[in-house]
Short mmCIF file of C-alpha atoms in Angstrom, two decimals:
data_model
loop_
_atom_site.label_atom_id
_atom_site.label_comp_id
_atom_site.label_asym_id
_atom_site.label_seq_id
_atom_site.Cartn_x
_atom_site.Cartn_y
_atom_site.Cartn_z
CA MET A 167 -3.70 5.33 -23.12
CA THR A 168 -2.33 2.67 -20.77
CA ARG A 169 -4.78 -0.17 -20.16
CA VAL A 170 -4.70 -1.65 -16.65
CA LEU A 171 -6.18 -4.82 -15.16
CA VAL A 172 -6.53 -4.83 -11.35
CA VAL A 173 -6.30 -8.24 -9.64
CA ASP A 174 -6.96 -8.73 -5.91
CA ASP A 175 -9.15 -11.12 -3.93
CA GLN A 176 -10.34 -8.33 -1.63
CA ALA A 177 -13.16 -6.38 -3.29
CA MET A 178 -12.48 -3.14 -1.40
CA VAL A 179 -8.81 -3.14 -2.35
CA ARG A 180 -9.59 -4.06 -5.94
CA GLU A 181 -12.22 -1.35 -6.34
CA GLY A 182 -10.18 1.26 -4.48
CA PHE A 183 -7.10 0.78 -6.64
CA GLY A 184 -9.28 0.70 -9.74
CA ALA A 185 -10.99 3.98 -8.91
CA LEU A 186 -7.69 5.65 -8.14
CA LEU A 187 -6.07 4.59 -11.40
CA ALA A 188 -9.15 5.33 -13.50
CA ALA A 189 -9.06 8.94 -12.30
CA GLN A 190 -5.55 9.48 -13.69
CA GLU A 191 -4.90 11.01 -17.07
CA GLY A 192 -3.62 8.47 -19.57
CA LEU A 193 -4.70 5.42 -17.54
CA GLU A 194 -7.73 3.25 -18.28
CA VAL A 195 -8.88 0.43 -16.00
CA VAL A 196 -10.21 -2.15 -18.44
CA GLY A 197 -11.23 -4.77 -15.88
CA HIS A 198 -10.94 -6.44 -12.49
CA ALA A 199 -10.25 -10.00 -11.37
CA ALA A 200 -10.63 -11.67 -7.96
CA ASP A 201 -8.08 -14.47 -8.40
CA GLY A 202 -5.39 -15.79 -10.69
CA GLU A 203 -7.71 -17.85 -12.87
CA GLU A 204 -9.88 -14.81 -13.57
CA ALA A 205 -6.75 -12.74 -14.23
CA VAL A 206 -5.42 -15.10 -16.91
CA GLU A 207 -8.81 -15.20 -18.63
CA ALA A 208 -9.17 -11.41 -18.41
CA VAL A 209 -5.75 -10.79 -19.96
CA ASP A 210 -6.62 -13.10 -22.87
CA ARG A 211 -9.87 -11.22 -23.38
CA LEU A 212 -8.95 -7.61 -22.61
CA SER A 213 -5.26 -7.33 -23.62
CA PRO A 214 -4.17 -4.88 -20.90
CA ASP A 215 -0.76 -3.24 -20.93
CA VAL A 216 -0.22 -3.63 -17.17
CA VAL A 217 -1.60 -6.17 -14.68
CA LEU A 218 -1.63 -4.99 -11.07
CA MET A 219 -1.46 -8.40 -9.37
CA ASP A 220 -1.90 -9.41 -5.73
CA VAL A 221 0.64 -12.01 -4.60
CA ARG A 222 -1.58 -14.30 -2.51
CA MET A 223 -4.99 -15.27 -3.86
CA PRO A 224 -7.30 -18.33 -3.89
CA ARG A 225 -7.64 -20.85 -6.73
CA LEU A 226 -4.56 -19.64 -8.64
CA ASP A 227 -2.03 -17.48 -6.80
CA GLY A 228 -0.37 -14.39 -8.22
CA LEU A 229 2.91 -16.11 -9.03
CA ALA A 230 1.32 -18.89 -11.07
CA ALA A 231 -0.95 -16.38 -12.80
CA ALA A 232 1.99 -14.11 -13.63
CA ARG A 233 3.90 -17.03 -15.16
CA ARG A 234 0.98 -17.97 -17.37
CA ILE A 235 0.32 -14.40 -18.44
CA ILE A 236 3.96 -13.61 -19.24
CA ALA A 237 4.38 -16.88 -21.15
CA ARG A 238 1.34 -16.12 -23.31
CA HIS A 239 1.62 -12.33 -23.62
CA ASP A 240 5.21 -11.12 -23.79
CA ALA A 241 4.21 -7.45 -24.03
CA VAL A 242 2.09 -7.48 -20.88
CA ARG A 243 3.81 -6.11 -17.77
CA VAL A 244 2.98 -7.53 -14.36
CA LEU A 245 3.31 -5.34 -11.26
CA MET A 246 3.02 -7.41 -8.08
CA LEU A 247 1.29 -6.14 -4.94
CA THR A 248 2.86 -7.44 -1.77
CA THR A 249 3.51 -6.87 1.91
CA PHE A 250 6.90 -6.51 3.60
CA ASP A 251 6.85 -9.95 5.24
CA VAL A 252 7.26 -11.89 2.00
CA ASP A 253 9.05 -15.15 1.26
CA ASP A 254 10.72 -16.95 -1.65
CA TYR A 255 7.43 -16.56 -3.47
CA VAL A 256 8.38 -12.98 -4.34
CA TYR A 257 11.85 -13.86 -5.56
CA GLU A 258 10.37 -16.53 -7.81
CA ALA A 259 7.98 -13.95 -9.22
CA LEU A 260 10.93 -11.79 -10.22
CA ARG A 261 12.54 -14.75 -11.93
CA ALA A 262 9.25 -15.49 -13.67
CA GLY A 263 9.33 -12.06 -15.28
CA ALA A 264 7.37 -9.71 -13.02
CA SER A 265 8.39 -6.12 -13.72
CA GLY A 266 8.38 -4.99 -10.12
CA PHE A 267 6.77 -4.89 -6.70
CA LEU A 268 4.72 -2.40 -4.75
CA LEU A 269 3.66 -2.48 -1.13
CA LYS A 270 -0.10 -2.49 -0.63
CA ASP A 271 0.12 0.42 1.78
CA ALA A 272 2.16 2.60 -0.61
CA PRO A 273 0.96 6.19 -1.12
CA ALA A 274 -1.47 6.75 -3.99
CA GLU A 275 1.04 8.74 -6.02
CA GLU A 276 3.55 5.88 -5.75
CA LEU A 277 1.01 3.42 -7.12
CA VAL A 278 0.25 5.68 -10.08
CA ARG A 279 3.95 6.25 -10.76
CA ALA A 280 4.67 2.52 -10.55
CA VAL A 281 2.03 1.71 -13.16
CA ARG A 282 3.38 4.39 -15.49
CA VAL A 283 6.99 3.24 -15.04
CA VAL A 284 6.15 -0.40 -15.76
CA ALA A 285 3.92 0.55 -18.70
CA GLY A 286 6.86 2.46 -20.18
CA GLY A 287 8.87 -0.75 -20.33
CA GLU A 288 11.06 -0.03 -17.32
CA ALA A 289 11.45 -2.15 -14.21
CA LEU A 290 10.36 -0.84 -10.83
CA LEU A 291 13.70 -1.09 -9.03
CA ALA A 292 13.95 2.17 -7.15
CA PRO A 293 12.10 1.29 -3.91
CA SER A 294 14.60 -0.04 -1.39
CA VAL A 295 12.26 -2.90 -0.51
CA THR A 296 12.72 -4.42 -3.95
CA ARG A 297 16.50 -4.35 -3.69
CA ARG A 298 16.39 -5.81 -0.18
CA LEU A 299 14.13 -8.63 -1.30
CA ILE A 300 16.36 -9.56 -4.21
CA ALA A 301 19.50 -9.36 -2.10
CA ASP A 302 17.93 -11.44 0.66
CA PHE A 303 16.84 -14.34 -1.50
CA ALA A 304 19.80 -14.28 -3.86
CA SER A 305 22.17 -14.51 -0.89
CA ARG A 306 20.64 -17.85 0.13
CA ALA A 307 21.85 -19.76 -2.91
CA VAL A 308 25.35 -20.53 -4.17
CA PRO A 309 25.61 -19.44 -7.82
CA ALA A 310 25.62 -22.39 -10.20
CA ARG A 311 28.63 -22.62 -12.48
CA ALA A 312 26.42 -22.63 -15.57
CA VAL A 313 24.66 -19.47 -14.40
CA SER A 314 27.93 -17.69 -13.57
CA ALA A 315 29.36 -18.59 -16.97
CA ARG A 316 26.64 -16.55 -18.67
CA ILE A 317 28.26 -13.35 -17.42
CA ASP A 318 31.47 -14.14 -19.30
CA VAL A 319 29.90 -12.95 -22.56
CA LEU A 320 29.81 -9.37 -21.25
CA THR A 321 32.56 -6.83 -21.81
CA ALA A 322 34.18 -5.13 -18.81
CA ARG A 323 32.08 -2.00 -19.40
CA GLU A 324 28.89 -4.02 -19.67
CA ARG A 325 29.68 -5.70 -16.35
CA GLU A 326 30.09 -2.26 -14.78
CA VAL A 327 26.70 -1.23 -16.13
CA LEU A 328 25.11 -4.46 -14.89
CA VAL A 329 26.40 -3.82 -11.36
CA LEU A 330 24.87 -0.35 -11.34
CA ILE A 331 21.57 -1.64 -12.75
CA ALA A 332 21.49 -4.18 -9.93
CA ARG A 333 21.95 -1.41 -7.39
CA GLY A 334 18.86 0.35 -8.70
CA LEU A 335 20.43 3.21 -10.65
CA SER A 336 18.58 4.73 -13.60
CA ASN A 337 20.23 5.19 -17.00
CA GLY A 338 20.86 8.84 -16.19
CA GLU A 339 22.50 8.01 -12.87
CA ILE A 340 24.66 5.34 -14.50
CA ALA A 341 25.71 7.83 -17.18
CA THR A 342 26.76 10.33 -14.51
CA GLN A 343 28.70 7.77 -12.48
CA LEU A 344 30.56 6.31 -15.49
CA VAL A 345 30.91 9.66 -17.28
CA LEU A 346 29.06 8.44 -20.36
CA ALA A 347 26.29 9.79 -22.55
CA GLU A 348 22.89 8.49 -21.49
CA GLN A 349 22.30 7.11 -24.98
CA THR A 350 25.53 5.11 -24.64
CA VAL A 351 24.24 3.64 -21.38
CA LYS A 352 20.95 2.70 -23.08
CA THR A 353 22.96 0.91 -25.75
CA HIS A 354 24.94 -1.01 -23.12
CA VAL A 355 21.73 -1.98 -21.29
CA GLY A 356 20.19 -3.25 -24.52
CA ARG A 357 23.27 -5.33 -25.29
CA ILE A 358 23.32 -6.79 -21.77
CA LEU A 359 19.69 -7.90 -22.05
CA THR A 360 20.27 -9.34 -25.51
CA LYS A 361 23.48 -11.20 -24.64
CA LEU A 362 22.03 -12.68 -21.46
CA ASP A 363 18.61 -13.39 -23.03
CA LEU A 364 16.77 -11.41 -20.37
CA ARG A 365 13.30 -9.90 -20.51
CA ASP A 366 14.05 -6.64 -18.70
CA ARG A 367 16.11 -4.88 -16.02
CA VAL A 368 14.49 -6.82 -13.19
CA GLN A 369 15.78 -10.11 -14.53
CA ALA A 370 19.18 -8.48 -15.02
CA VAL A 371 19.18 -7.59 -11.31
CA VAL A 372 18.24 -11.13 -10.32
CA LEU A 373 21.02 -12.61 -12.46
CA ALA A 374 23.55 -10.14 -11.05
CA TYR A 375 22.83 -11.34 -7.53
CA GLU A 376 22.62 -14.99 -8.53
CA THR A 377 26.04 -14.90 -10.12
CA GLY A 378 27.70 -12.90 -7.36
CA VAL A 379 28.43 -9.95 -9.67
CA VAL A 380 26.84 -7.83 -6.93
CA SER A 381 27.35 -8.61 -3.26
CA ALA A 382 23.99 -9.24 -1.61
CA ARG A 383 25.36 -8.55 1.87
CA LEU A 384 26.87 -5.24 0.81
CA ASP A 385 23.64 -4.06 -0.79
CA GLN A 386 21.57 -5.16 2.21
CA HIS A 387 23.84 -3.03 4.41
CA ARG A 388 23.57 -0.09 2.04
CA ASP A 389 19.76 -0.25 1.92
CA GLY A 390 19.63 -0.68 5.68
CA ARG A 391 21.09 2.80 6.11
CA SER A 392 17.99 4.33 4.48
CA GLY A 393 15.54 2.16 6.44
#
């Protein structure tokens, strides 16, 4: 059973998402919170597996709350709720360790799938909006030499895998493209995360854009073709 905490300052949104998730097999809504302060306290008390977190809230915003939660509870996954017109706030949330993003107006089945994906330890990278956001904000900064040097520890094959992770491909898709066994890809992904001291695939994507391993402009163009 996956335990979920729903955090949003709008009661109707909070209760609606909670009711939807509670009706799904294998999901249990263990609590609600109306702001970041309540969310941090609720995670300490309820130990959820996934926190569905609104980005903008009073008292303590979603980014600050996510940072506190992830710092104190490494196993807890944070799924951010956002709108399309976001700013650097979202990029910073990715760097802080959020496992993904979901638009507030996403279909119900997409919300349920997102919670399950994040609960399973994966990053929610498939939606084109996530890739566009990362590409947009990563393209604004010139990679620092110290950051770029981190990539040097990877083998040529691991760099190939990192590029495909950054473009949103699943392990199965990477295996097909590189003509490898899926288990081999999983091994490469694990080594990449370990060598670069990263929490999950989302942080691997961020680092790939930060270091210029993946071209932000190219990926923005690619995503633009699908709307």
